[in-house]
Amino acid sequence: MARRTRRAYRHWVHTGKERAKALASQLPGTGYLPMFLPATDSAAIRAAASEIEHRLERVDVLVDSAGMTRAVPHGDLEGMDDETFDRILITNVRDPFAVIRAFLPLLRLSGDAVVVNISSFAALKGEGSSVPYAGSKAALDTMGKSLALVLAPQIRIMGIAPAGVDTDFIPGAYPGRLSAAHRTEPVEGNLPTG
């Protein structure tokens, strides 16, 4: 996303600090701000918001793209341990909430801010890498709708629900499967939330 938006935005926060640093080194110009926002540490997220306020004064666009999963067949309930289940929910639901909560004053300063939650087609279809992943993305969608109701019109909340994406996000995913999914699952705007 940073590669595609580099002309419009020079600053961003990323939860994977090493990945963010690597990406920043590939982008032209200067002024990028890679930061680590651990999903389980609301104080660190608030500290990051404070640093962004000090450096940038406000936030116009906030993209919640953190995500976590572990591929477990939906019928294999014993294959999903409680620790992984909890980690998926914390990363995919609580973390976006904590980030929006921490950055809310900066979003309000914009006067016309937008929050983009990266969901998944799994939320709509009940499919995907695992049951907790699909459920967590459905929870993110519902949370986005709830936030849109209370933050509009000053802050818009949007959800994007892509189908398969060719990344290293899901170990074991292969391009043939993604190509087939792209042919059979049209991209739809299913989450207009605000």
mmCIF file of C-alpha atoms in Angstrom:
data_model
loop_
_atom_site.group_PDB
_atom_site.id
_atom_site.type_symbol
_atom_site.label_atom_id
_atom_site.label_comp_id
_atom_site.label_asym_id
_atom_site.label_seq_id
_atom_site.Cartn_x
_atom_site.Cartn_y
_atom_site.Cartn_z
ATOM 1 C CA MET A 1 0.000 0.000 0.000
ATOM 2 C CA ALA A 2 2.827 2.417 0.812
ATOM 3 C CA ARG A 3 4.268 1.899 -2.690
ATOM 4 C CA ARG A 4 0.960 2.842 -4.314
ATOM 5 C CA THR A 5 0.293 5.865 -2.105
ATOM 6 C CA ARG A 6 3.824 7.224 -1.854
ATOM 7 C CA ARG A 7 3.005 10.314 -3.895
ATOM 8 C CA ALA A 8 0.156 11.338 -1.620
ATOM 9 C CA TYR A 9 1.443 10.295 1.790
ATOM 10 C CA ARG A 10 4.951 10.360 3.138
ATOM 11 C CA HIS A 11 4.361 9.080 6.644
ATOM 12 C CA TRP A 12 2.934 5.860 7.956
ATOM 13 C CA VAL A 13 2.928 3.561 10.917
ATOM 14 C CA HIS A 14 3.397 -0.163 10.520
ATOM 15 C CA THR A 15 3.112 -2.917 13.096
ATOM 16 C CA GLY A 16 5.989 -4.932 11.610
ATOM 17 C CA LYS A 17 8.927 -2.620 12.271
ATOM 18 C CA GLU A 18 11.531 -4.574 10.298
ATOM 19 C CA ARG A 19 9.189 -4.948 7.318
ATOM 20 C CA ALA A 20 8.345 -1.251 7.530
ATOM 21 C CA LYS A 21 12.022 -0.283 7.634
ATOM 22 C CA ALA A 22 12.732 -2.492 4.638
ATOM 23 C CA LEU A 23 9.846 -0.948 2.695
ATOM 24 C CA ALA A 24 10.881 2.592 3.648
ATOM 25 C CA SER A 25 14.381 1.932 2.317
ATOM 26 C CA GLN A 26 12.880 1.022 -1.091
ATOM 27 C CA LEU A 27 10.709 4.131 -1.401
ATOM 28 C CA PRO A 28 11.920 7.405 -2.895
ATOM 29 C CA GLY A 29 12.485 10.444 -0.755
ATOM 30 C CA THR A 30 12.537 10.814 2.997
ATOM 31 C CA GLY A 31 10.145 11.436 5.849
ATOM 32 C CA TYR A 32 8.863 7.915 6.440
ATOM 33 C CA LEU A 33 8.218 6.917 10.036
ATOM 34 C CA PRO A 34 8.217 3.148 10.654
ATOM 35 C CA MET A 35 6.932 2.306 14.141
ATOM 36 C CA PHE A 36 6.188 -0.848 16.081
ATOM 37 C CA LEU A 37 2.679 -1.110 17.521
ATOM 38 C CA PRO A 38 2.361 -4.347 19.504
ATOM 39 C CA ALA A 39 -1.237 -5.548 19.433
ATOM 40 C CA THR A 40 -1.270 -6.372 23.133
ATOM 41 C CA ASP A 41 0.148 -3.071 24.391
ATOM 42 C CA SER A 42 -2.370 -0.214 24.394
ATOM 43 C CA ALA A 43 0.129 2.038 26.175
ATOM 44 C CA ALA A 44 2.623 1.620 23.329
ATOM 45 C CA ILE A 45 -0.105 2.382 20.802
ATOM 46 C CA ARG A 46 -1.006 5.560 22.708
ATOM 47 C CA ALA A 47 2.697 6.515 22.845
ATOM 48 C CA ALA A 48 2.892 6.099 19.058
ATOM 49 C CA ALA A 49 -0.157 8.338 18.647
ATOM 50 C CA SER A 50 1.527 10.936 20.847
ATOM 51 C CA GLU A 51 4.663 10.820 18.705
ATOM 52 C CA ILE A 52 2.595 11.172 15.522
ATOM 53 C CA GLU A 53 0.785 14.148 17.082
ATOM 54 C CA HIS A 54 4.127 15.767 17.922
ATOM 55 C CA ARG A 55 5.503 15.224 14.410
ATOM 56 C CA LEU A 56 2.424 15.584 12.191
ATOM 57 C CA GLU A 57 -0.249 17.268 14.370
ATOM 58 C CA ARG A 58 -3.147 15.279 12.880
ATOM 59 C CA VAL A 59 -4.055 12.103 10.997
ATOM 60 C CA ASP A 60 -6.108 12.267 7.803
ATOM 61 C CA VAL A 61 -6.030 8.583 6.841
ATOM 62 C CA LEU A 62 -5.585 5.600 9.134
ATOM 63 C CA VAL A 63 -5.308 2.147 7.571
ATOM 64 C CA ASP A 64 -5.780 -0.771 9.963
ATOM 65 C CA SER A 65 -4.051 -3.533 8.047
ATOM 66 C CA ALA A 66 -2.706 -5.683 10.862
ATOM 67 C CA GLY A 67 -3.756 -9.270 10.534
ATOM 68 C CA MET A 68 -2.866 -12.698 11.829
ATOM 69 C CA THR A 69 -4.002 -16.214 11.064
ATOM 70 C CA ARG A 70 -2.967 -19.833 11.126
ATOM 71 C CA ALA A 71 -4.233 -22.189 8.452
ATOM 72 C CA VAL A 72 -6.378 -24.872 10.092
ATOM 73 C CA PRO A 73 -9.139 -26.680 8.189
ATOM 74 C CA HIS A 74 -12.541 -25.474 9.394
ATOM 75 C CA GLY A 75 -13.629 -28.980 10.368
ATOM 76 C CA ASP A 76 -10.534 -29.580 12.533
ATOM 77 C CA LEU A 77 -11.670 -27.869 15.742
ATOM 78 C CA GLU A 78 -8.992 -29.641 17.787
ATOM 79 C CA GLY A 79 -6.336 -28.301 15.432
ATOM 80 C CA MET A 80 -6.842 -24.752 16.709
ATOM 81 C CA ASP A 81 -5.315 -24.202 20.151
ATOM 82 C CA ASP A 82 -6.651 -21.539 22.528
ATOM 83 C CA GLU A 83 -3.480 -19.434 22.459
ATOM 84 C CA THR A 84 -3.571 -19.092 18.664
ATOM 85 C CA PHE A 85 -7.320 -18.429 18.716
ATOM 86 C CA ASP A 86 -6.814 -15.605 21.233
ATOM 87 C CA ARG A 87 -3.874 -14.164 19.291
ATOM 88 C CA ILE A 88 -5.956 -14.045 16.106
ATOM 89 C CA LEU A 89 -8.783 -12.188 17.894
ATOM 90 C CA ILE A 90 -6.438 -9.762 19.620
ATOM 91 C CA THR A 91 -4.554 -8.940 16.433
ATOM 92 C CA ASN A 92 -7.552 -8.766 14.104
ATOM 93 C CA VAL A 93 -10.147 -7.146 16.390
ATOM 94 C CA ARG A 94 -8.749 -5.604 19.561
ATOM 95 C CA ASP A 95 -5.680 -4.101 17.898
ATOM 96 C CA PRO A 96 -7.658 -2.105 15.286
ATOM 97 C CA PHE A 97 -9.973 -0.892 18.057
ATOM 98 C CA ALA A 98 -7.012 0.150 20.233
ATOM 99 C CA VAL A 99 -5.369 1.973 17.314
ATOM 100 C CA ILE A 100 -8.562 3.846 16.399
ATOM 101 C CA ARG A 101 -9.142 4.724 20.066
ATOM 102 C CA ALA A 102 -5.575 6.034 20.486
ATOM 103 C CA PHE A 103 -5.592 8.006 17.232
ATOM 104 C CA LEU A 104 -9.147 9.345 17.595
ATOM 105 C CA PRO A 105 -8.132 12.851 18.768
ATOM 106 C CA LEU A 106 -5.746 13.155 15.797
ATOM 107 C CA LEU A 107 -8.397 11.924 13.374
ATOM 108 C CA ARG A 108 -10.841 14.491 14.764
ATOM 109 C CA LEU A 109 -8.296 17.257 14.148
ATOM 110 C CA SER A 110 -8.389 16.423 10.447
ATOM 111 C CA GLY A 111 -12.049 17.375 10.153
ATOM 112 C CA ASP A 112 -12.495 14.903 7.296
ATOM 113 C CA ALA A 113 -10.589 11.775 8.270
ATOM 114 C CA VAL A 114 -11.053 8.253 7.040
ATOM 115 C CA VAL A 115 -10.239 4.949 8.699
ATOM 116 C CA VAL A 116 -9.799 1.956 6.395
ATOM 117 C CA ASN A 117 -10.133 -1.450 8.028
ATOM 118 C CA ILE A 118 -8.648 -4.285 5.994
ATOM 119 C CA SER A 119 -11.068 -7.154 6.415
ATOM 120 C CA SER A 120 -11.361 -10.297 4.325
ATOM 121 C CA PHE A 121 -13.762 -12.040 2.015
ATOM 122 C CA ALA A 122 -13.586 -14.783 4.674
ATOM 123 C CA ALA A 123 -15.825 -12.626 6.875
ATOM 124 C CA LEU A 124 -18.544 -12.653 4.247
ATOM 125 C CA LYS A 125 -18.262 -16.285 3.182
ATOM 126 C CA GLY A 126 -17.384 -17.975 6.492
ATOM 127 C CA GLU A 127 -14.410 -19.526 4.752
ATOM 128 C CA GLY A 128 -10.720 -18.758 4.691
ATOM 129 C CA SER A 129 -7.666 -19.967 6.541
ATOM 130 C CA SER A 130 -9.433 -20.839 9.803
ATOM 131 C CA VAL A 131 -12.676 -20.426 11.739
ATOM 132 C CA PRO A 132 -11.227 -17.817 14.149
ATOM 133 C CA TYR A 133 -9.830 -15.792 11.239
ATOM 134 C CA ALA A 134 -13.203 -15.640 9.472
ATOM 135 C CA GLY A 135 -14.926 -14.795 12.763
ATOM 136 C CA SER A 136 -12.394 -12.116 13.649
ATOM 137 C CA LYS A 137 -12.797 -10.373 10.318
ATOM 138 C CA ALA A 138 -16.593 -10.503 10.668
ATOM 139 C CA ALA A 139 -16.175 -8.897 14.096
ATOM 140 C CA LEU A 140 -13.946 -6.214 12.545
ATOM 141 C CA ASP A 141 -16.656 -5.473 9.964
ATOM 142 C CA THR A 142 -19.362 -5.134 12.621
ATOM 143 C CA MET A 143 -17.107 -3.003 14.805
ATOM 144 C CA GLY A 144 -16.449 -0.766 11.783
ATOM 145 C CA LYS A 145 -20.171 -0.306 11.235
ATOM 146 C CA SER A 146 -20.671 0.564 14.913
ATOM 147 C CA LEU A 147 -17.824 3.087 14.841
ATOM 148 C CA ALA A 148 -19.138 4.591 11.604
ATOM 149 C CA LEU A 149 -22.443 5.319 13.317
ATOM 150 C CA VAL A 150 -20.880 7.196 16.222
ATOM 151 C CA LEU A 151 -17.952 8.928 14.479
ATOM 152 C CA ALA A 152 -19.702 10.188 11.329
ATOM 153 C CA PRO A 153 -19.679 12.626 9.677
ATOM 154 C CA GLN A 154 -16.330 13.895 10.944
ATOM 155 C CA ILE A 155 -14.626 10.504 10.571
ATOM 156 C CA ARG A 156 -15.576 7.946 7.943
ATOM 157 C CA ILE A 157 -14.985 4.250 8.554
ATOM 158 C CA MET A 158 -14.508 2.037 5.526
ATOM 159 C CA GLY A 159 -13.932 -1.682 5.185
ATOM 160 C CA ILE A 160 -12.127 -3.415 2.368
ATOM 161 C CA ALA A 161 -12.639 -7.164 2.062
ATOM 162 C CA PRO A 162 -10.227 -8.652 -0.469
ATOM 163 C CA ALA A 163 -10.330 -12.279 -1.517
ATOM 164 C CA GLY A 164 -7.034 -14.155 -1.864
ATOM 165 C CA VAL A 165 -3.994 -11.900 -2.087
ATOM 166 C CA ASP A 166 -0.587 -13.068 -3.288
ATOM 167 C CA THR A 167 1.495 -12.434 -0.158
ATOM 168 C CA ASP A 168 3.334 -14.514 2.426
ATOM 169 C CA PHE A 169 0.487 -13.917 4.902
ATOM 170 C CA ILE A 170 -0.826 -17.494 4.819
ATOM 171 C CA PRO A 171 1.963 -20.058 4.838
ATOM 172 C CA GLY A 172 1.236 -22.742 2.277
ATOM 173 C CA ALA A 173 -0.983 -20.623 0.037
ATOM 174 C CA TYR A 174 0.041 -21.105 -3.545
ATOM 175 C CA PRO A 175 -0.430 -18.943 -6.632
ATOM 176 C CA GLY A 176 -2.543 -21.568 -8.463
ATOM 177 C CA ARG A 177 -5.159 -21.472 -5.715
ATOM 178 C CA LEU A 178 -5.189 -17.689 -5.677
ATOM 179 C CA SER A 179 -5.515 -17.501 -9.452
ATOM 180 C CA ALA A 180 -8.521 -19.836 -9.307
ATOM 181 C CA ALA A 181 -10.081 -17.749 -6.517
ATOM 182 C CA HIS A 182 -9.639 -14.553 -8.533
ATOM 183 C CA ARG A 183 -11.425 -16.126 -11.497
ATOM 184 C CA THR A 184 -14.388 -17.365 -9.439
ATOM 185 C CA GLU A 185 -14.812 -14.706 -6.729
ATOM 186 C CA PRO A 186 -15.555 -11.250 -8.146
ATOM 187 C CA VAL A 187 -14.402 -8.237 -6.208
ATOM 188 C CA GLU A 188 -17.446 -6.680 -4.616
ATOM 189 C CA GLY A 189 -17.933 -3.574 -2.519
ATOM 190 C CA ASN A 190 -19.704 -5.341 0.307
ATOM 191 C CA LEU A 191 -18.779 -3.145 3.232
ATOM 192 C CA PRO A 192 -19.878 0.463 2.776
ATOM 193 C CA THR A 193 -19.847 1.442 6.427
ATOM 194 C CA GLY A 194 -19.789 5.169 6.531
#
